[in-house]
Amino acid sequence: MIVLAWIAFHASRSLARGFLLHFGRQTVHLNEQLGTSNMGNNCVCREDSGAEDNVDSPGQQTENRIAPASESRNRPRDPVRPPRRGRGPHEPRRKKPNVDGLVLDTLAVIRTLVDNDQEPPYSMITLHEMAETDNGWLDVVQSLIRVIPLEDPLGPAVITLLLDECPLPTKDALQKLTEKLGLSGATAIQDSSNPAKHRNTTAVLGCLAEKLAGPASISLLSPGILEYLLESLNFRFHPMVILFALIALEKFSQTSENKMTVSESQISDRLLLLETWTNNGDFLKRQVGFCAQWSLDNLFLKEGRQLTYEKADLTPINAMLNSNDVSEYLKISPYGLEARCDASSFESVRCTFCVDSGVWYYEVTVITSGVMQIGWATKDSKFLNHPFTLFSRRSGFFAAASFMSYQQCEFNFGAKPFKYPPANKFSTFNEYAILAPEEKVILPRHRRLALLKQVSIRENCCTLCCDEVADTELKPCGHSDLCMECALQLETCPLCRQEIKTRVRQISHIS
């Protein structure tokens, strides 16, 4: 009985195979008769266009449909398309990368990334992988110039973020990029009719200037690119174009040879005109004026021009932003109340006055539409390349702010009337803070460097603050070139990067 059942099972299976094979042939034959009349219904759920995915012609599509099953099974899988199994839930399904789409996806999702440890979006990871080759890097850069919209406030920040995380371009890649762009003074005039492309080109040049250094930066600043950036400072152009052309020239001037080249181009004459926009009611022009004034004070000095800090009336100001507590990449106005970040890093600043009880009020005018944090920080807050973090109340609270790239704001600690004072009773920093006249002065970089050269440093001073005695040993690494105050603000040794377990004050060093 079992044998008969087994024979009947195999006979039925063979019959089913024969039926399916016959049905399959009839289906192929029917498709050949119908041709491509129903092709439009087969693609309604695709995200990519036929041109993008290299869709075959109608004749080729029919031929592909009747290909033997064994041939289609043995055909190798397209290596660019992510495998169907293992893709994340939000990963797009593309036959080949759509660079413009990936850039716009990154721009759309970047505002949702609020955690420093958050996983980068799939689009950004894909762009970084593409940029590992010269041709891929060129595709990414050209897409950034082509598709980032002018009106998106995070557009330049996304350009900076993507290029900063991509591998350094090779010399050949930079050469190809300059050839493809073909920049010159005449090109700047042509691009003025397309402000988005114009702004993005200057933003890309600024990012590359910041990322590169030395000979690579010098070779990138060709006569054509210099003419393009200088011509882009024309006050008749869109303010965003002028702003990012100026920022690009600032970043190129971080290399001393480039600084001399730019200074010899009489850029200071152009900046004097733009400096008049410093207090303009149009916030875009105000940003241009701020950067022009900062450049004239710190980089491109004009003979006979009085530095802004020398003529600033600081008498009514008793509380300001602490210029001694920030990195060199944060720009602070000579009045000490306005700050701007144009670096690729996240920069922070806090007030010179702290409070620990009572009701206190201050106002901030947000100049830019982007990402920044405004609030309170303690003396123990870590002001590194990320937003500040509150730790404890034992040292009081400072008014503070952190800035993403290309962000700017102005503080009012009570030196002038508030626009929106609260109804309840409150105190202001400017009422209670005290600053000596010399503490209010914010020196330009060249003046500050000149003073540092005159300072004599003791042999046993702390290597970080250069003020206190180096009396603390870090454990377990054993390095001992720090004071206790600086050591308490560190989690890893600045010399060997080993994690700090304990800090031991050396009694013999205490006088």
Coordinates of C-alpha atoms in Angstrom, one line a residue:
M1 CA 0.0 0.0 0.0
I2 CA 2.8 2.4 0.9
V3 CA 4.6 1.5 -2.4
L4 CA 1.5 2.3 -4.4
A5 CA 1.0 5.6 -2.6
W6 CA 4.6 6.6 -3.3
I7 CA 4.3 5.8 -7.0
A8 CA 1.0 7.8 -7.2
F9 CA 2.7 10.8 -5.5
H10 CA 5.6 10.9 -8.0
A11 CA 3.3 10.5 -11.0
S12 CA 1.2 13.4 -9.9
R13 CA 4.3 15.6 -9.3
S14 CA 5.5 14.8 -12.8
L15 CA 2.1 15.7 -14.2
A16 CA 2.1 19.0 -12.4
R17 CA 5.6 19.9 -13.7
G18 CA 4.5 19.1 -17.2
F19 CA 1.4 21.3 -16.8
L20 CA 3.4 24.2 -15.4
L21 CA 5.9 24.0 -18.2
H22 CA 3.2 23.9 -20.8
F23 CA 1.4 26.9 -19.1
G24 CA 4.7 28.8 -19.0
R25 CA 5.3 28.4 -22.7
Q26 CA 1.8 29.5 -23.5
T27 CA 2.3 32.6 -21.3
V28 CA 5.5 33.4 -23.2
H29 CA 3.8 33.0 -26.5
L30 CA 0.9 35.3 -25.3
N31 CA 3.4 38.0 -24.2
E32 CA 5.0 37.9 -27.6
Q33 CA 1.7 38.6 -29.2
L34 CA 0.8 41.4 -26.8
G35 CA 4.2 43.1 -27.3
T36 CA 4.6 46.1 -24.9
S37 CA 1.1 47.4 -24.7
N38 CA 0.9 46.9 -20.9
M39 CA 4.5 48.0 -20.0
G40 CA 3.3 51.2 -18.3
N41 CA 1.4 49.1 -15.7
N42 CA 4.5 47.2 -14.8
C43 CA 6.4 50.2 -13.5
V44 CA 3.9 52.2 -11.5
C45 CA 5.7 51.4 -8.2
R46 CA 9.3 52.3 -9.3
E47 CA 10.9 55.4 -7.8
D48 CA 13.6 55.8 -10.4
S49 CA 13.1 56.9 -14.0
G50 CA 13.9 54.7 -17.0
A51 CA 16.7 56.9 -18.1
E52 CA 18.3 56.7 -14.7
D53 CA 18.1 52.9 -14.5
N54 CA 19.1 52.3 -18.2
V55 CA 15.7 50.6 -19.1
D56 CA 16.0 48.6 -22.3
S57 CA 14.1 49.4 -25.5
P58 CA 10.8 47.6 -26.1
G59 CA 12.4 45.1 -28.4
Q60 CA 15.1 44.3 -25.8
Q61 CA 12.4 44.0 -23.1
T62 CA 10.5 41.4 -25.0
E63 CA 13.7 39.6 -25.7
N64 CA 14.7 39.7 -22.0
R65 CA 11.3 38.3 -21.0
I66 CA 11.7 35.1 -23.1
A67 CA 15.3 34.4 -22.0
P68 CA 15.7 30.9 -20.7
A69 CA 15.2 30.5 -17.0
S70 CA 18.6 28.9 -16.5
E71 CA 20.3 31.9 -18.1
S72 CA 18.5 34.4 -15.9
R73 CA 19.4 32.4 -12.8
N74 CA 23.1 32.4 -13.7
R75 CA 23.2 36.1 -14.6
P76 CA 25.4 37.9 -11.9
R77 CA 23.5 40.3 -9.6
D78 CA 24.1 44.0 -10.2
P79 CA 26.7 44.9 -7.6
V80 CA 25.5 48.5 -7.2
R81 CA 21.9 47.6 -6.2
P82 CA 21.7 46.7 -2.5
P83 CA 20.6 43.1 -1.9
R84 CA 16.9 42.6 -1.3
R85 CA 17.6 40.9 2.0
G86 CA 19.5 42.8 4.6
R87 CA 18.5 46.3 3.5
G88 CA 17.4 48.7 6.2
P89 CA 13.7 49.7 6.2
H90 CA 14.4 53.2 4.9
E91 CA 17.0 52.4 2.3
P92 CA 16.0 53.3 -1.3
R93 CA 16.0 50.6 -3.9
R94 CA 18.1 51.8 -6.8
K95 CA 19.7 50.0 -9.7
K96 CA 22.5 52.6 -9.7
P97 CA 23.0 55.5 -7.3
N98 CA 21.1 58.7 -8.0
V99 CA 23.6 61.2 -6.7
D100 CA 21.3 64.1 -6.8
G101 CA 18.6 62.2 -5.0
L102 CA 21.1 61.1 -2.3
V103 CA 22.2 64.7 -1.7
L104 CA 18.6 65.9 -1.4
D105 CA 17.8 63.0 0.9
T106 CA 20.7 64.0 3.2
L107 CA 19.5 67.6 3.2
A108 CA 16.0 66.5 4.2
V109 CA 17.1 64.2 7.0
I110 CA 20.0 66.2 8.5
R111 CA 17.8 68.4 10.6
T112 CA 16.5 65.3 12.4
L113 CA 20.0 64.3 13.7
V114 CA 20.1 65.6 17.2
D115 CA 22.4 63.1 18.9
N116 CA 26.2 63.1 18.3
D117 CA 26.2 59.3 18.6
Q118 CA 23.3 58.9 16.2
E119 CA 23.9 56.7 13.2
P120 CA 24.4 58.7 9.9
P121 CA 21.6 58.3 7.4
Y122 CA 21.9 55.8 4.6
S123 CA 22.1 58.5 2.0
M124 CA 25.2 60.1 3.6
I125 CA 26.9 56.7 4.0
T126 CA 26.3 56.0 0.4
L127 CA 27.7 59.3 -0.7
H128 CA 30.8 58.8 1.4
E129 CA 31.4 55.4 -0.2
M130 CA 31.0 56.9 -3.6
A131 CA 33.6 59.6 -2.8
E132 CA 36.3 57.0 -2.2
T133 CA 37.1 57.0 -5.9
D134 CA 38.1 60.1 -8.0
N135 CA 35.1 59.9 -10.3
G136 CA 32.7 59.3 -7.4
W137 CA 34.1 62.3 -5.5
L138 CA 33.7 64.5 -8.6
D139 CA 30.1 63.3 -9.0
V140 CA 29.3 64.2 -5.4
V141 CA 30.9 67.6 -5.6
Q142 CA 29.1 68.5 -8.9
S143 CA 25.8 67.3 -7.4
L144 CA 26.2 69.5 -4.4
I145 CA 26.7 72.5 -6.7
R146 CA 23.9 71.5 -8.9
V147 CA 21.0 70.6 -6.6
I148 CA 21.3 72.3 -3.2
P149 CA 18.5 75.0 -3.2
L150 CA 19.4 78.6 -2.3
E151 CA 16.5 79.0 0.1
D152 CA 17.3 76.0 2.4
P153 CA 19.1 77.4 5.5
L154 CA 21.0 74.1 6.0
G155 CA 22.2 73.8 2.4
P156 CA 25.7 75.2 3.0
A157 CA 26.0 73.3 6.3
V158 CA 25.2 70.0 4.4
I159 CA 27.9 70.9 1.8
T160 CA 30.4 71.3 4.6
L161 CA 29.3 68.2 6.4
L162 CA 29.5 65.9 3.4
L163 CA 32.8 67.2 2.1
D164 CA 34.4 67.2 5.6
E165 CA 33.5 63.6 6.1
C166 CA 34.5 62.5 2.5
P167 CA 38.1 61.3 1.9
L168 CA 40.7 63.9 0.9
P169 CA 40.6 64.4 -2.9
T170 CA 43.6 63.4 -4.8
K171 CA 45.6 65.9 -6.9
D172 CA 44.1 64.5 -10.1
A173 CA 40.6 64.8 -8.7
L174 CA 41.2 68.5 -7.8
Q175 CA 42.7 69.1 -11.3
K176 CA 39.7 67.5 -13.0
L177 CA 37.3 69.6 -10.8
T178 CA 38.9 72.9 -11.7
E179 CA 38.8 71.9 -15.4
K180 CA 35.2 71.0 -15.2
L181 CA 34.2 74.2 -13.4
G182 CA 36.3 76.4 -15.6
L183 CA 36.1 79.3 -13.1
S184 CA 37.1 82.9 -13.9
G185 CA 35.9 86.4 -13.4
A186 CA 33.7 86.1 -16.5
T187 CA 32.2 82.9 -15.1
A188 CA 31.2 84.7 -11.9
I189 CA 29.3 87.2 -13.9
Q190 CA 27.5 84.4 -15.8
D191 CA 26.7 82.5 -12.6
S192 CA 25.1 85.6 -11.0
S193 CA 22.0 84.8 -13.0
N194 CA 21.8 81.5 -11.1
P195 CA 22.4 82.4 -7.4
A196 CA 22.0 78.9 -6.1
K197 CA 24.7 77.4 -8.3
H198 CA 26.9 80.5 -7.6
R199 CA 26.5 80.2 -3.8
N200 CA 27.1 76.5 -3.8
T201 CA 30.3 76.8 -5.9
T202 CA 31.7 79.4 -3.5
A203 CA 30.7 77.2 -0.5
V204 CA 32.4 74.1 -2.0
L205 CA 35.6 76.1 -2.6
G206 CA 35.5 77.3 1.0
C207 CA 35.1 73.8 2.3
L208 CA 38.0 72.5 0.2
A209 CA 40.2 75.4 1.3
E210 CA 39.5 74.5 5.0
K211 CA 40.0 70.8 4.4
L212 CA 43.3 71.1 2.5
A213 CA 46.5 72.7 3.7
G214 CA 49.8 73.8 2.4
P215 CA 50.7 73.1 -1.2
A216 CA 47.3 71.5 -2.0
S217 CA 45.5 74.7 -0.9
I218 CA 48.0 76.9 -2.8
S219 CA 47.5 74.9 -6.0
L220 CA 43.7 75.0 -5.7
L221 CA 43.7 78.8 -5.5
S222 CA 44.5 79.3 -9.2
P223 CA 44.3 82.7 -10.9
G224 CA 40.9 81.8 -12.3
I225 CA 39.4 80.7 -9.0
L226 CA 40.8 83.9 -7.3
E227 CA 39.2 86.0 -10.0
Y228 CA 35.9 84.1 -9.5
L229 CA 35.8 84.7 -5.8
L230 CA 36.9 88.4 -6.0
E231 CA 34.3 89.1 -8.7
S232 CA 31.7 87.4 -6.5
L233 CA 32.2 90.1 -3.9
N234 CA 30.3 92.5 -6.2
F235 CA 27.7 94.2 -4.0
R236 CA 25.2 93.9 -6.9
F237 CA 25.2 90.1 -6.5
H238 CA 23.0 88.1 -4.2
P239 CA 24.1 88.6 -0.5
M240 CA 24.4 84.8 0.0
V241 CA 26.9 84.7 -2.9
I242 CA 28.9 87.5 -1.5
L243 CA 28.9 86.0 2.0
F244 CA 30.2 82.6 0.9
A245 CA 32.8 84.0 -1.5
L246 CA 34.2 86.1 1.4
I247 CA 34.2 83.0 3.7
A248 CA 36.0 81.0 1.0
L249 CA 38.7 83.7 0.7
E250 CA 39.1 83.7 4.5
K251 CA 39.6 80.0 4.5
F252 CA 42.1 80.1 1.6
S253 CA 44.0 82.7 3.6
Q254 CA 44.6 80.3 6.4
T255 CA 47.7 79.3 4.3
S256 CA 50.2 82.2 4.6
E257 CA 51.1 82.2 0.9
N258 CA 47.5 82.3 -0.1
K259 CA 46.9 85.2 2.4
M260 CA 49.6 87.2 0.7
T261 CA 48.1 86.5 -2.8
V262 CA 44.6 87.5 -1.7
S263 CA 45.9 90.6 0.1
E264 CA 47.8 91.8 -3.0
S265 CA 44.5 91.7 -4.9
Q266 CA 43.3 94.8 -3.1
I267 CA 40.5 92.9 -1.5
S268 CA 40.4 95.4 1.4
D269 CA 38.9 98.1 -0.9
R270 CA 36.0 95.8 -1.7
L271 CA 35.5 94.9 1.9
L272 CA 35.3 98.6 3.0
L273 CA 32.2 98.9 0.9
L274 CA 30.7 95.7 2.3
E275 CA 31.5 96.7 5.9
T276 CA 28.8 99.4 5.7
W277 CA 26.2 96.5 5.9
T278 CA 27.3 95.6 9.5
N279 CA 24.0 97.0 11.0
N280 CA 21.8 96.5 8.0
G281 CA 18.2 95.6 8.7
D282 CA 18.4 92.9 6.1
F283 CA 19.9 89.9 8.0
L284 CA 21.7 88.5 4.9
K285 CA 23.5 91.8 4.4
R286 CA 24.2 92.1 8.1
Q287 CA 26.1 88.7 7.9
V288 CA 28.1 90.0 5.0
G289 CA 28.9 93.2 6.9
F290 CA 29.9 91.3 10.0
C291 CA 32.3 89.0 8.1
A292 CA 33.7 92.0 6.1
Q293 CA 34.5 93.9 9.3
W294 CA 36.0 90.8 10.9
S295 CA 38.2 90.2 7.9
L296 CA 39.4 93.8 7.8
D297 CA 40.3 93.6 11.5
N298 CA 41.9 90.1 11.5
L299 CA 43.1 89.1 8.0
F300 CA 43.1 91.8 5.3
L301 CA 44.3 94.9 7.0
K302 CA 43.8 98.2 5.3
E303 CA 46.5 100.9 5.8
G304 CA 45.1 103.9 7.5
R305 CA 41.9 102.1 8.7
Q306 CA 41.3 102.2 12.4
L307 CA 40.6 98.8 13.9
T308 CA 37.1 98.4 15.1
Y309 CA 38.0 97.6 18.8
E310 CA 39.9 100.9 19.0
K311 CA 36.8 103.0 18.3
A312 CA 34.2 100.8 20.0
D313 CA 32.4 102.4 23.0
L314 CA 32.3 99.7 25.6
T315 CA 31.4 101.9 28.6
P316 CA 27.8 100.7 29.0
I317 CA 28.7 97.0 28.6
N318 CA 29.4 95.1 31.8
A319 CA 28.7 91.5 30.6
M320 CA 29.8 90.1 27.3
L321 CA 30.8 86.9 25.5
N322 CA 34.0 85.4 26.9
S323 CA 36.5 85.6 24.0
N324 CA 39.2 83.9 26.2
D325 CA 37.1 80.8 26.5
V326 CA 36.5 79.9 22.9
S327 CA 38.4 78.3 20.0
E328 CA 40.0 80.4 17.3
Y329 CA 37.4 79.4 14.9
L330 CA 34.6 81.4 16.5
K331 CA 34.2 85.0 15.4
I332 CA 33.2 87.5 18.1
S333 CA 32.4 91.1 17.4
P334 CA 34.6 93.9 19.0
Y335 CA 31.6 94.7 21.2
G336 CA 31.6 91.2 22.6
L337 CA 27.9 90.6 22.1
E338 CA 27.7 89.0 18.6
A339 CA 29.2 85.6 17.6
R340 CA 29.4 83.6 14.4
C341 CA 30.7 80.2 13.4
D342 CA 32.0 79.6 9.9
A343 CA 34.0 76.5 10.7
S344 CA 33.1 72.9 10.0
S345 CA 33.1 72.1 13.7
F346 CA 30.3 72.9 16.3
E347 CA 31.6 75.9 18.3
S348 CA 30.3 77.2 21.7
V349 CA 30.6 80.4 23.7
R350 CA 29.4 81.5 27.2
C351 CA 29.0 84.8 29.0
T352 CA 31.6 86.3 31.3
F353 CA 29.1 86.5 34.2
C354 CA 27.5 83.5 36.0
V355 CA 24.5 83.3 38.4
D356 CA 23.4 80.6 40.8
S357 CA 20.1 81.9 42.2
G358 CA 17.3 84.3 41.5
V359 CA 15.4 85.2 38.3
W360 CA 17.6 86.3 35.4
Y361 CA 16.7 87.3 31.9
Y362 CA 18.6 87.9 28.6
E363 CA 17.7 88.1 25.0
V364 CA 19.2 86.8 21.8
T365 CA 18.6 88.0 18.3
V366 CA 18.9 85.0 15.9
I367 CA 20.5 86.3 12.7
T368 CA 20.6 83.0 10.8
S369 CA 18.0 80.3 10.1
G370 CA 19.9 77.2 11.0
V371 CA 20.9 74.9 13.9
M372 CA 22.1 76.4 17.2
Q373 CA 21.6 75.9 20.9
I374 CA 20.9 78.8 23.2
G375 CA 20.5 78.4 26.9
W376 CA 22.7 77.9 30.0
A377 CA 26.0 76.2 30.7
T378 CA 28.2 75.7 33.8
K379 CA 31.9 76.3 34.2
D380 CA 32.3 72.5 33.9
S381 CA 30.5 72.3 30.6
K382 CA 32.7 70.7 27.9
F383 CA 33.2 73.2 25.1
L384 CA 34.7 70.9 22.4
N385 CA 33.5 70.3 18.8
H386 CA 30.0 69.6 19.9
P387 CA 27.2 71.3 21.8
F388 CA 27.7 72.1 25.5
T389 CA 26.4 69.9 28.2
L390 CA 25.3 70.8 31.7
F391 CA 27.0 68.9 34.5
S392 CA 26.3 70.4 37.9
R393 CA 25.2 73.6 39.7
R394 CA 28.2 74.0 42.0
S395 CA 29.9 76.6 39.8
G396 CA 26.9 78.6 38.7
F397 CA 25.2 79.1 35.3
F398 CA 26.4 81.1 32.3
A399 CA 24.3 82.2 29.4
A400 CA 25.7 80.2 26.5
A401 CA 25.2 79.2 22.8
S402 CA 26.5 76.6 20.4
F403 CA 26.6 77.0 16.7
M404 CA 26.5 74.7 13.7
S405 CA 28.4 75.9 10.6
Y406 CA 27.4 79.4 9.2
Q407 CA 25.3 80.4 12.2
Q408 CA 25.2 83.8 13.9
C409 CA 23.4 85.5 16.8
E410 CA 23.6 88.6 19.0
F411 CA 23.2 88.7 22.8
N412 CA 21.6 91.4 24.9
F413 CA 22.5 91.1 28.5
G414 CA 20.8 94.4 29.5
A415 CA 23.1 97.0 28.1
K416 CA 20.2 98.2 25.9
P417 CA 16.4 97.9 26.4
F418 CA 14.8 94.4 25.9
K419 CA 12.3 93.9 23.1
Y420 CA 10.2 91.3 25.0
P421 CA 10.8 91.8 28.8
P422 CA 8.8 89.5 31.0
A423 CA 6.0 90.9 33.3
N424 CA 7.5 89.4 36.4
K425 CA 10.4 91.0 38.2
F426 CA 13.9 89.8 37.0
S427 CA 17.6 90.8 37.1
T428 CA 20.0 91.3 34.3
F429 CA 23.6 90.4 33.9
N430 CA 24.6 94.0 33.0
E431 CA 23.2 95.3 36.3
Y432 CA 25.4 93.1 38.5
A433 CA 28.5 92.2 36.4
I434 CA 31.7 94.1 36.6
L435 CA 34.4 94.1 33.9
A436 CA 37.6 96.2 34.0
P437 CA 38.2 98.3 30.9
E438 CA 41.1 96.0 29.8
E439 CA 38.8 92.9 30.2
K440 CA 36.4 94.3 27.7
V441 CA 38.9 94.5 24.9
I442 CA 38.7 91.8 22.2
L443 CA 41.9 92.0 20.3
P444 CA 42.3 91.0 16.7
R445 CA 44.3 87.9 16.0
H446 CA 47.5 89.6 15.0
R447 CA 47.5 91.8 18.1
R448 CA 46.8 88.9 20.4
L449 CA 49.7 86.9 18.8
A450 CA 52.1 89.8 19.3
L451 CA 51.2 89.9 23.0
L452 CA 51.7 86.2 23.4
K453 CA 55.2 86.4 22.0
Q454 CA 56.0 88.8 24.7
V455 CA 54.8 86.6 27.5
S456 CA 57.5 84.5 29.3
I457 CA 56.3 81.1 30.4
R458 CA 57.7 79.4 33.4
E459 CA 59.3 76.0 33.0
N460 CA 57.0 74.3 35.5
C461 CA 53.7 75.8 34.3
C462 CA 50.7 73.8 33.1
T463 CA 51.0 72.9 29.4
L464 CA 47.3 73.8 28.8
C465 CA 46.6 77.0 30.7
C466 CA 50.3 78.2 30.9
D467 CA 49.3 79.9 34.2
E468 CA 49.2 77.5 37.1
V469 CA 51.9 75.2 38.3
A470 CA 52.0 71.7 36.7
D471 CA 51.4 69.8 40.0
T472 CA 49.1 67.0 38.9
E473 CA 49.9 63.5 37.7
L474 CA 47.4 61.5 35.7
K475 CA 46.8 57.8 36.4
P476 CA 47.5 55.3 35.0
C477 CA 49.6 56.9 32.2
G478 CA 51.8 58.9 34.6
H479 CA 52.0 62.2 32.6
S480 CA 52.3 65.2 34.9
D481 CA 52.4 68.4 32.9
L482 CA 49.0 69.7 34.0
C483 CA 47.5 71.7 36.9
M484 CA 44.7 70.2 38.8
E485 CA 42.1 72.6 37.5
C486 CA 42.9 71.7 33.9
A487 CA 43.2 67.9 34.7
L488 CA 39.7 67.9 36.2
Q489 CA 38.3 69.0 32.8
L490 CA 39.8 66.2 30.9
E491 CA 38.6 62.6 30.4
T492 CA 41.7 61.4 28.4
C493 CA 45.3 62.4 28.6
P494 CA 46.2 65.1 26.0
L495 CA 49.5 63.4 25.4
C496 CA 48.8 59.7 25.0
R497 CA 44.9 59.7 24.8
Q498 CA 44.7 57.1 27.5
E499 CA 41.6 57.3 29.7
I500 CA 42.2 59.1 33.0
K501 CA 41.2 57.0 36.0
T502 CA 42.5 59.2 38.8
R503 CA 44.4 62.5 39.3
V504 CA 47.0 62.9 42.0
R505 CA 48.3 66.2 43.2
Q506 CA 52.1 66.1 43.7
I507 CA 52.8 67.6 47.2
S508 CA 56.4 68.6 46.4
H509 CA 55.2 71.0 43.7
I510 CA 53.0 73.0 46.1
S511 CA 54.7 76.1 47.4

